[in-house]
Amino acid sequence: MAFDFATPVERRHPEGGYASQKWHRYDAEVLPLWVADMDFRSPPAVVDALKARVEHGVYGYGEVPATLTAALCQWSARHYDWPIDADWQLWLPGVVPALHFAAMALTQPGEGVLTIAPIYPPFLAVAERTGRLAQQAMLAEPAAAGEPWQLDIDALEAAITPQTRLLLWCHPHNPTGRVWREDELSQLAELIERHDLWVVSDELHCDLLLDKDACHRPLAAMFPELAKRTITLWAPSKTFNLAGLTSACAIIPDAALRKCFAAATKGFLPDGNVLGLVAAEAAYRNGESWRQALLEVLREHRVSLEARVASWPGVALSPPESTYLAWLDMRQAGLGDSPAKALLEQVGVALSDGAAFGCPGFVRLNFGTTASQLEAALVRMDRLLKA
C-alpha cells in the first residue's frame, strides 16, 4: 500500500478547531519544527479503527483489553526479541507521568534522582516536582564534527552520591538521536548494579531507528539481571503520531516493583483513554507497513538536513541514528546566547531551545514533516545562517 507523506496536512484550522501545541503556539507566519509531533496522518489502520470505535457512540470508562496486551507482547517478541508477559504491562496516559510516579514510588523526599544531559526537558523537572534531590551528569560531546555524542561513564560515576537512588535513562536518546552501543550499555548496567540503583528506561523512540536493519534491544532484555530494578517505558505516540491520544505502557517484570509503582499512581491518573487504547492496538497490529514507509521518508529527510547543515558556517550536527529529531550545535553560528530565539524572531522558524535540555547554544529540529514544509523552513534558515 502506498502512503502519502508528501501532502501537507492543514493543522492551523481557520477557526482553531484542530488546536495543536505545535502549530498554534506561534503566529501564523511561523514554521514550527519544534515539539516532537509529526505532521503526517497516522496509519490508515489506526484511523479506521478509531472511526469504528467512534461510530459505536458510547465512550464510558474503559479497560485495557487483553487483545491490546497480547498485541504488545507480540510486537516485543518480533521487534525486540524480548518475550514479555501481559501481566508486566501497566498502561498509562503518557510517559511523563510515569517518570514522576517512578520517583515517588522508588525514592524518598530528599533522595537523588539522576539524569544525564542533554535530555528531554521533563527529565530535568522530575526531582524538583517530586521533592527529590536533582542530580545531573553530562554526556561527552562529539570529538569532531559529525561524530556521535558519547556516554561518559566516569562523569556519571562522579555524579552518584550516597543519596542517589534512581537513574532516568533515555534509550534511544532524545535529543541527540544516539542509539547506544552494547559496550556503553554494558558499562551502564555494571554501574547500576554496583550502586544499587533503580532505573527508568524511556524507550519511546525505539521503533524509529534510522539505520537499515538496526534492531532495538531494551535495556532490561540485554541485561536480565537489571529486570528486577527496571521500569521500561514504551508508547506508540512517536512512532505512529498518536501523542494526543495519551496511551503509554510501563513494562515491569518484577512483581514487587510493579505493585509499588501501581500503588503510587492510585488516585492521580484517569482511567485509560478508550480511543487511545484502540489506536495503540491498531498501530501494533497493523501499522508495520506504514512504519517502514515512514522510516524511508525520515532517512531521506536526514540526508537533506545533513547536506544543509554542511552549508551553514558555525553549525554542527551529529546525524541522528534514531527518531525524527536533530540536535544542532549553534554555539559558533553567531546568533547570540539563544539561537532558537534568533531563528524565531529573524526568520520565523520555531525550534526547541537547547537550554531547556541542559545545553544552551543548541537547538532541536523536528524533521518529521513533509519535504516541502521542511524545505521551506530550511530556506528561511539559510537566510540567517549563510549570511
CSV table of C-alpha atoms in Angstrom, one decimal, residues 18-375:
chain,number,residue,atom,x,y,z
A,18,TYR,CA,-7.8,21.4,15.4
A,19,ALA,CA,-5.8,23.3,18.0
A,20,SER,CA,-2.3,21.9,18.4
A,21,GLN,CA,0.6,23.0,20.6
A,22,LYS,CA,3.0,22.7,17.6
A,23,TRP,CA,1.0,24.9,15.2
A,24,HIS,CA,-0.8,27.3,17.5
A,25,ARG,CA,1.8,28.4,19.9
A,26,TYR,CA,3.3,30.8,17.4
A,27,ASP,CA,1.9,33.3,14.9
A,28,ALA,CA,0.5,32.0,11.6
A,29,GLU,CA,3.6,33.1,9.6
A,30,VAL,CA,6.0,30.9,11.8
A,31,LEU,CA,7.0,27.5,10.6
A,32,PRO,CA,7.2,25.1,13.6
A,33,LEU,CA,9.8,22.4,13.7
A,34,TRP,CA,10.0,22.1,17.5
A,35,VAL,CA,7.9,19.8,19.6
A,36,ALA,CA,8.1,16.0,18.9
A,37,ASP,CA,4.9,15.8,16.9
A,38,MET,CA,5.0,14.8,13.3
A,39,ASP,CA,2.9,16.4,10.5
A,40,PHE,CA,1.9,13.1,8.9
A,41,ARG,CA,-1.5,11.5,9.1
A,42,SER,CA,-1.5,8.4,11.4
A,43,PRO,CA,-1.6,5.0,9.7
A,44,PRO,CA,-4.9,4.2,7.9
A,45,ALA,CA,-5.4,1.2,10.1
A,46,VAL,CA,-5.4,3.4,13.1
A,47,VAL,CA,-7.8,5.9,11.5
A,48,ASP,CA,-10.2,3.1,10.5
A,49,ALA,CA,-10.1,1.6,14.0
A,50,LEU,CA,-10.9,5.0,15.6
A,51,LYS,CA,-13.7,5.6,13.1
A,52,ALA,CA,-15.3,2.2,14.1
A,53,ARG,CA,-14.9,2.9,17.8
A,54,VAL,CA,-16.4,6.4,17.4
A,55,GLU,CA,-19.3,5.0,15.5
A,56,HIS,CA,-20.2,2.9,18.4
A,57,GLY,CA,-21.2,6.1,20.2
A,58,VAL,CA,-20.7,5.1,23.8
A,59,TYR,CA,-17.4,6.2,25.4
A,60,GLY,CA,-17.7,5.1,29.0
A,61,TYR,CA,-15.0,4.0,31.4
A,62,GLY,CA,-12.8,1.6,29.5
A,63,GLU,CA,-10.5,-1.3,30.4
A,64,VAL,CA,-7.2,-2.3,28.8
A,65,PRO,CA,-8.3,-5.2,26.6
A,66,ALA,CA,-6.5,-8.5,26.5
A,67,THR,CA,-6.2,-8.1,22.7
A,68,LEU,CA,-4.0,-4.9,23.3
A,69,THR,CA,-1.7,-6.6,25.8
A,70,ALA,CA,-1.3,-9.5,23.5
A,71,ALA,CA,-0.5,-7.2,20.6
A,72,LEU,CA,2.3,-5.5,22.6
A,73,CYS,CA,3.6,-8.9,23.7
A,74,GLN,CA,3.8,-10.0,20.0
A,75,TRP,CA,5.4,-6.7,19.0
A,76,SER,CA,8.1,-7.0,21.6
A,77,ALA,CA,8.9,-10.6,20.7
A,78,ARG,CA,9.0,-9.8,17.0
A,79,HIS,CA,10.8,-6.5,17.1
A,80,TYR,CA,13.0,-6.6,20.2
A,81,ASP,CA,13.5,-10.4,20.7
A,82,TRP,CA,12.1,-9.9,24.2
A,83,PRO,CA,9.3,-12.2,25.2
A,84,ILE,CA,7.2,-10.3,27.8
A,85,ASP,CA,4.1,-11.3,29.8
A,86,ALA,CA,0.8,-9.4,29.6
A,87,ASP,CA,0.9,-9.1,33.4
A,88,TRP,CA,4.0,-7.0,33.1
A,89,GLN,CA,2.1,-4.2,31.4
A,90,LEU,CA,0.7,-1.1,33.2
A,91,TRP,CA,-1.0,1.2,30.7
A,92,LEU,CA,-0.8,5.0,31.5
A,93,PRO,CA,-1.8,8.3,29.9
A,94,GLY,CA,1.8,9.2,28.9
A,95,VAL,CA,5.4,8.6,29.7
A,96,VAL,CA,6.0,11.9,31.5
A,97,PRO,CA,3.6,11.0,34.3
A,98,ALA,CA,5.4,7.6,34.6
A,99,LEU,CA,8.7,9.4,35.2
A,100,HIS,CA,7.2,11.3,38.1
A,101,PHE,CA,5.4,8.3,39.6
A,102,ALA,CA,8.6,6.3,39.4
A,103,ALA,CA,10.3,8.9,41.5
A,104,MET,CA,7.5,8.9,44.1
A,105,ALA,CA,7.4,5.1,44.2
A,106,LEU,CA,11.1,4.3,44.4
A,107,THR,CA,12.6,7.2,46.3
A,108,GLN,CA,12.0,9.2,49.4
A,109,PRO,CA,11.9,13.0,49.7
A,110,GLY,CA,15.5,14.3,49.6
A,111,GLU,CA,16.9,11.3,47.8
A,112,GLY,CA,18.7,11.6,44.5
A,113,VAL,CA,17.2,11.4,41.0
A,114,LEU,CA,20.0,11.3,38.4
A,115,THR,CA,19.7,12.5,34.8
A,116,ILE,CA,22.2,12.8,32.0
A,117,ALA,CA,22.1,16.0,29.9
A,118,PRO,CA,21.3,17.0,27.3
A,119,ILE,CA,18.0,15.3,27.9
A,120,TYR,CA,14.3,15.7,27.1
A,121,PRO,CA,13.2,18.6,29.4
A,122,PRO,CA,10.7,16.7,31.6
A,123,PHE,CA,13.5,14.5,32.9
A,124,LEU,CA,15.1,17.6,34.4
A,125,ALA,CA,12.0,18.6,36.2
A,126,VAL,CA,11.1,15.3,37.9
A,127,ALA,CA,13.2,15.8,41.1
A,128,GLU,CA,12.0,19.3,41.8
A,129,ARG,CA,8.4,18.4,41.2
A,130,THR,CA,8.5,15.4,43.5
A,131,GLY,CA,10.6,16.9,46.3
A,132,ARG,CA,13.7,14.9,45.4
A,133,LEU,CA,17.4,15.8,45.0
A,134,ALA,CA,18.2,16.7,41.4
A,135,GLN,CA,21.5,15.2,40.3
A,136,GLN,CA,23.0,15.5,36.8
A,137,ALA,CA,25.8,14.3,34.7
A,138,MET,CA,26.7,15.3,31.1
A,139,LEU,CA,27.2,13.2,28.0
A,140,ALA,CA,30.6,13.6,26.3
A,141,GLU,CA,30.4,16.0,23.3
A,142,PRO,CA,31.4,14.7,19.9
A,143,ALA,CA,35.2,14.6,19.5
A,144,ALA,CA,34.9,16.0,16.0
A,145,ALA,CA,32.2,17.3,13.6
A,146,GLY,CA,29.8,14.6,12.6
A,147,GLU,CA,30.8,12.2,15.3
A,148,PRO,CA,28.3,11.0,17.9
A,149,TRP,CA,27.8,12.1,21.5
A,150,GLN,CA,29.1,9.5,23.9
A,151,LEU,CA,28.1,8.2,27.3
A,152,ASP,CA,30.7,9.5,29.8
A,153,ILE,CA,30.7,6.7,32.3
A,154,ASP,CA,33.3,8.5,34.5
A,155,ALA,CA,31.2,11.6,34.7
A,156,LEU,CA,28.1,9.5,35.5
A,157,GLU,CA,30.0,7.7,38.3
A,158,ALA,CA,31.2,11.0,39.7
A,159,ALA,CA,27.7,12.4,39.9
A,160,ILE,CA,26.5,9.5,42.0
A,161,THR,CA,26.4,10.0,45.8
A,162,PRO,CA,25.1,8.0,48.7
A,163,GLN,CA,21.7,9.8,48.2
A,164,THR,CA,21.3,8.6,44.6
A,165,ARG,CA,18.5,6.1,44.2
A,166,LEU,CA,17.1,6.5,40.7
A,167,LEU,CA,18.5,6.9,37.2
A,168,LEU,CA,16.3,8.3,34.5
A,169,TRP,CA,17.7,6.8,31.2
A,170,CYS,CA,16.7,7.5,27.6
A,171,HIS,CA,17.3,4.7,25.0
A,172,PRO,CA,17.4,5.7,22.2
A,173,HIS,CA,18.4,9.2,23.2
A,174,ASN,CA,16.3,12.3,22.9
A,175,PRO,CA,17.6,14.9,21.8
A,176,THR,CA,20.9,13.6,20.3
A,177,GLY,CA,19.4,10.6,18.4
A,178,ARG,CA,22.0,8.2,19.8
A,179,VAL,CA,21.4,4.5,19.6
A,180,TRP,CA,23.6,3.3,22.4
A,181,ARG,CA,26.2,0.7,21.7
A,182,GLU,CA,26.3,-2.6,23.6
A,183,ASP,CA,29.6,-1.7,25.2
A,184,GLU,CA,28.2,1.6,26.5
A,185,LEU,CA,25.1,-0.2,27.9
A,186,SER,CA,27.3,-2.9,29.4
A,187,GLN,CA,29.2,-0.2,31.4
A,188,LEU,CA,25.9,1.4,32.4
A,189,ALA,CA,24.5,-1.9,33.6
A,190,GLU,CA,27.5,-2.6,35.7
A,191,LEU,CA,27.3,0.8,37.3
A,192,ILE,CA,23.6,0.5,38.0
A,193,GLU,CA,24.2,-2.9,39.7
A,194,ARG,CA,27.2,-1.7,41.7
A,195,HIS,CA,25.4,1.4,43.1
A,196,ASP,CA,22.1,-0.5,43.6
A,197,LEU,CA,20.0,2.0,41.6
A,198,TRP,CA,16.5,1.8,40.3
A,199,VAL,CA,16.3,2.7,36.6
A,200,VAL,CA,13.6,4.0,34.4
A,201,SER,CA,14.4,3.4,30.7
A,202,ASP,CA,12.4,5.7,28.4
A,203,GLU,CA,12.5,3.8,25.1
A,204,LEU,CA,9.8,5.9,23.4
A,205,HIS,CA,11.8,6.3,20.1
A,206,CYS,CA,12.9,2.7,19.9
A,207,ASP,CA,10.8,1.9,16.8
A,208,LEU,CA,12.3,4.7,14.7
A,209,LEU,CA,15.9,3.5,14.3
A,210,LEU,CA,17.1,5.1,11.1
A,211,ASP,CA,19.9,2.8,10.0
A,212,LYS,CA,18.6,0.0,7.9
A,213,ASP,CA,18.4,-3.4,9.6
A,214,ALA,CA,19.0,-1.8,13.0
A,215,CYS,CA,17.2,-3.6,15.8
A,216,HIS,CA,16.3,-2.2,19.2
A,217,ARG,CA,17.2,-4.2,22.3
A,218,PRO,CA,15.5,-3.0,25.6
A,219,LEU,CA,17.9,-2.4,28.5
A,220,ALA,CA,16.1,-5.0,30.6
A,221,ALA,CA,16.3,-7.5,27.8
A,222,MET,CA,20.0,-7.1,27.2
A,223,PHE,CA,20.8,-7.4,30.9
A,224,PRO,CA,18.3,-9.7,32.5
A,225,GLU,CA,19.9,-9.1,35.9
A,226,LEU,CA,18.6,-5.5,35.6
A,227,ALA,CA,15.0,-6.6,35.1
A,228,LYS,CA,14.2,-6.6,38.8
A,229,ARG,CA,15.2,-3.0,39.1
A,230,THR,CA,14.0,-1.6,35.8
A,231,ILE,CA,10.8,0.1,34.5
A,232,THR,CA,10.7,0.2,30.7
A,233,LEU,CA,8.5,2.8,29.1
A,234,TRP,CA,7.0,2.4,25.6
A,235,ALA,CA,4.3,4.1,23.7
A,236,PRO,CA,3.0,4.2,20.1
A,237,SER,CA,2.9,8.0,20.3
A,238,LYS,CA,6.1,9.0,18.5
A,239,THR,CA,6.2,6.1,16.0
A,240,PHE,CA,2.6,6.3,14.8
A,241,ASN,CA,2.0,10.0,15.6
A,242,LEU,CA,-0.6,9.3,18.3
A,243,ALA,CA,0.6,11.7,21.0
A,244,GLY,CA,-2.7,13.4,21.6
A,245,LEU,CA,-4.4,10.1,22.4
A,246,THR,CA,-2.3,9.7,25.6
A,247,SER,CA,-1.6,6.0,25.8
A,248,ALA,CA,1.8,4.6,27.0
A,249,CYS,CA,2.9,1.5,28.8
A,250,ALA,CA,5.2,0.7,31.7
A,251,ILE,CA,6.8,-2.7,31.3
A,252,ILE,CA,7.7,-4.0,34.8
A,253,PRO,CA,8.8,-7.7,35.0
A,254,ASP,CA,9.3,-7.7,38.8
A,255,ALA,CA,6.0,-8.2,40.6
A,256,ALA,CA,7.0,-6.3,43.8
A,257,LEU,CA,8.3,-3.4,41.8
A,258,ARG,CA,5.2,-3.4,39.6
A,259,LYS,CA,2.9,-3.4,42.7
A,260,CYS,CA,4.9,-0.5,44.2
A,261,PHE,CA,4.7,1.6,41.0
A,262,ALA,CA,1.0,0.9,40.5
A,263,ALA,CA,0.3,1.9,44.1
A,264,ALA,CA,2.0,5.3,43.5
A,265,THR,CA,-0.4,6.1,40.6
A,266,LYS,CA,-3.6,5.4,42.6
A,267,GLY,CA,-5.9,8.4,42.6
A,268,PHE,CA,-3.7,10.5,40.4
A,269,LEU,CA,-4.5,9.1,37.0
A,270,PRO,CA,-7.7,8.8,35.0
A,271,ASP,CA,-8.8,5.5,33.5
A,272,GLY,CA,-7.4,4.6,30.1
A,273,ASN,CA,-8.3,6.8,27.2
A,274,VAL,CA,-10.7,4.5,25.3
A,275,LEU,CA,-9.7,5.9,21.9
A,276,GLY,CA,-6.0,5.8,22.8
A,277,LEU,CA,-6.2,2.1,23.6
A,278,VAL,CA,-8.0,1.4,20.4
A,279,ALA,CA,-5.4,3.4,18.4
A,280,ALA,CA,-2.5,1.6,20.2
A,281,GLU,CA,-3.8,-1.8,19.4
A,282,ALA,CA,-4.4,-1.0,15.8
A,283,ALA,CA,-0.9,0.5,15.4
A,284,TYR,CA,0.9,-2.5,17.0
A,285,ARG,CA,-1.2,-5.0,15.0
A,286,ASN,CA,-1.5,-3.3,11.6
A,287,GLY,CA,0.9,-0.4,11.5
A,288,GLU,CA,4.1,-2.1,10.4
A,289,SER,CA,4.0,-1.3,6.7
A,290,TRP,CA,3.2,2.3,7.4
A,291,ARG,CA,6.2,2.4,9.9
A,292,GLN,CA,8.5,1.1,7.3
A,293,ALA,CA,7.4,3.7,4.8
A,294,LEU,CA,7.8,6.4,7.4
A,295,LEU,CA,11.4,5.3,8.1
A,296,GLU,CA,12.3,5.7,4.4
A,297,VAL,CA,10.9,9.2,4.4
A,298,LEU,CA,12.8,10.1,7.6
A,299,ARG,CA,16.1,8.7,6.2
A,300,GLU,CA,15.7,11.0,3.1
A,301,HIS,CA,15.0,14.0,5.3
A,302,ARG,CA,18.0,13.2,7.4
A,303,VAL,CA,20.2,13.3,4.3
A,304,SER,CA,18.7,16.6,3.2
A,305,LEU,CA,19.3,18.1,6.6
A,306,GLU,CA,22.9,16.9,6.8
A,307,ALA,CA,23.6,18.5,3.4
A,308,ARG,CA,22.0,21.8,4.5
A,309,VAL,CA,23.9,21.9,7.8
A,310,ALA,CA,27.2,21.4,6.0
A,311,SER,CA,26.5,24.7,4.2
A,312,TRP,CA,26.0,26.7,7.5
A,313,PRO,CA,29.2,28.1,9.0
A,314,GLY,CA,29.5,27.5,12.7
A,315,VAL,CA,26.7,24.9,12.8
A,316,ALA,CA,27.5,21.2,13.6
A,317,LEU,CA,25.3,18.1,13.6
A,318,SER,CA,25.8,14.6,14.8
A,319,PRO,CA,23.5,12.8,12.4
A,320,PRO,CA,20.7,11.2,14.5
A,321,GLU,CA,20.7,7.4,14.5
A,322,SER,CA,17.0,7.3,15.5
A,323,THR,CA,13.8,9.3,15.5
A,324,TYR,CA,13.0,12.5,13.6
A,325,LEU,CA,14.9,14.9,15.8
A,326,ALA,CA,18.2,16.6,15.0
A,327,TRP,CA,20.4,18.2,17.7
A,328,LEU,CA,22.2,21.1,16.2
A,329,ASP,CA,25.2,22.9,17.8
A,330,MET,CA,24.9,26.6,17.0
A,331,ARG,CA,27.3,28.0,19.6
A,332,GLN,CA,29.6,29.2,16.9
A,333,ALA,CA,26.9,30.4,14.5
A,334,GLY,CA,27.0,34.0,15.7
A,335,LEU,CA,23.4,34.0,16.9
A,336,GLY,CA,24.0,35.0,20.5
A,337,ASP,CA,23.0,33.2,23.6
A,338,SER,CA,19.8,31.8,22.2
A,339,PRO,CA,20.0,30.6,18.6
A,340,ALA,CA,16.4,29.4,18.9
A,341,LYS,CA,15.2,32.9,19.8
A,342,ALA,CA,17.2,34.4,16.9
A,343,LEU,CA,15.7,32.0,14.4
A,344,LEU,CA,12.2,32.6,15.6
A,345,GLU,CA,12.4,36.4,15.6
A,346,GLN,CA,14.5,36.9,12.5
A,347,VAL,CA,13.3,34.2,10.1
A,348,GLY,CA,10.1,32.8,11.6
A,349,VAL,CA,11.3,29.2,12.3
A,350,ALA,CA,10.4,27.7,15.7
A,351,LEU,CA,12.9,25.2,17.0
A,352,SER,CA,13.3,23.8,20.6
A,353,ASP,CA,15.8,25.8,22.7
A,354,GLY,CA,18.7,23.6,23.9
A,355,ALA,CA,18.7,25.5,27.2
A,356,ALA,CA,15.6,23.5,28.2
A,357,PHE,CA,17.6,20.3,27.6
A,358,GLY,CA,20.5,21.5,29.7
A,359,CYS,CA,22.6,22.7,26.8
A,360,PRO,CA,22.4,26.4,25.9
A,361,GLY,CA,23.5,27.3,22.4
A,362,PHE,CA,22.0,24.1,20.9
A,363,VAL,CA,18.6,23.7,19.2
A,364,ARG,CA,16.5,20.6,18.4
A,365,LEU,CA,14.9,20.5,15.0
A,366,ASN,CA,12.0,18.2,14.2
A,367,PHE,CA,12.2,16.9,10.6
A,368,GLY,CA,9.1,14.7,10.9
A,369,THR,CA,7.2,16.9,8.4
A,370,THR,CA,6.6,16.9,4.7
A,371,ALA,CA,9.6,17.5,2.4
A,372,SER,CA,8.0,20.8,1.2
A,373,GLN,CA,7.5,22.1,4.7
A,374,LEU,CA,11.0,21.1,5.7
A,375,GLU,CA,12.5,22.8,2.7
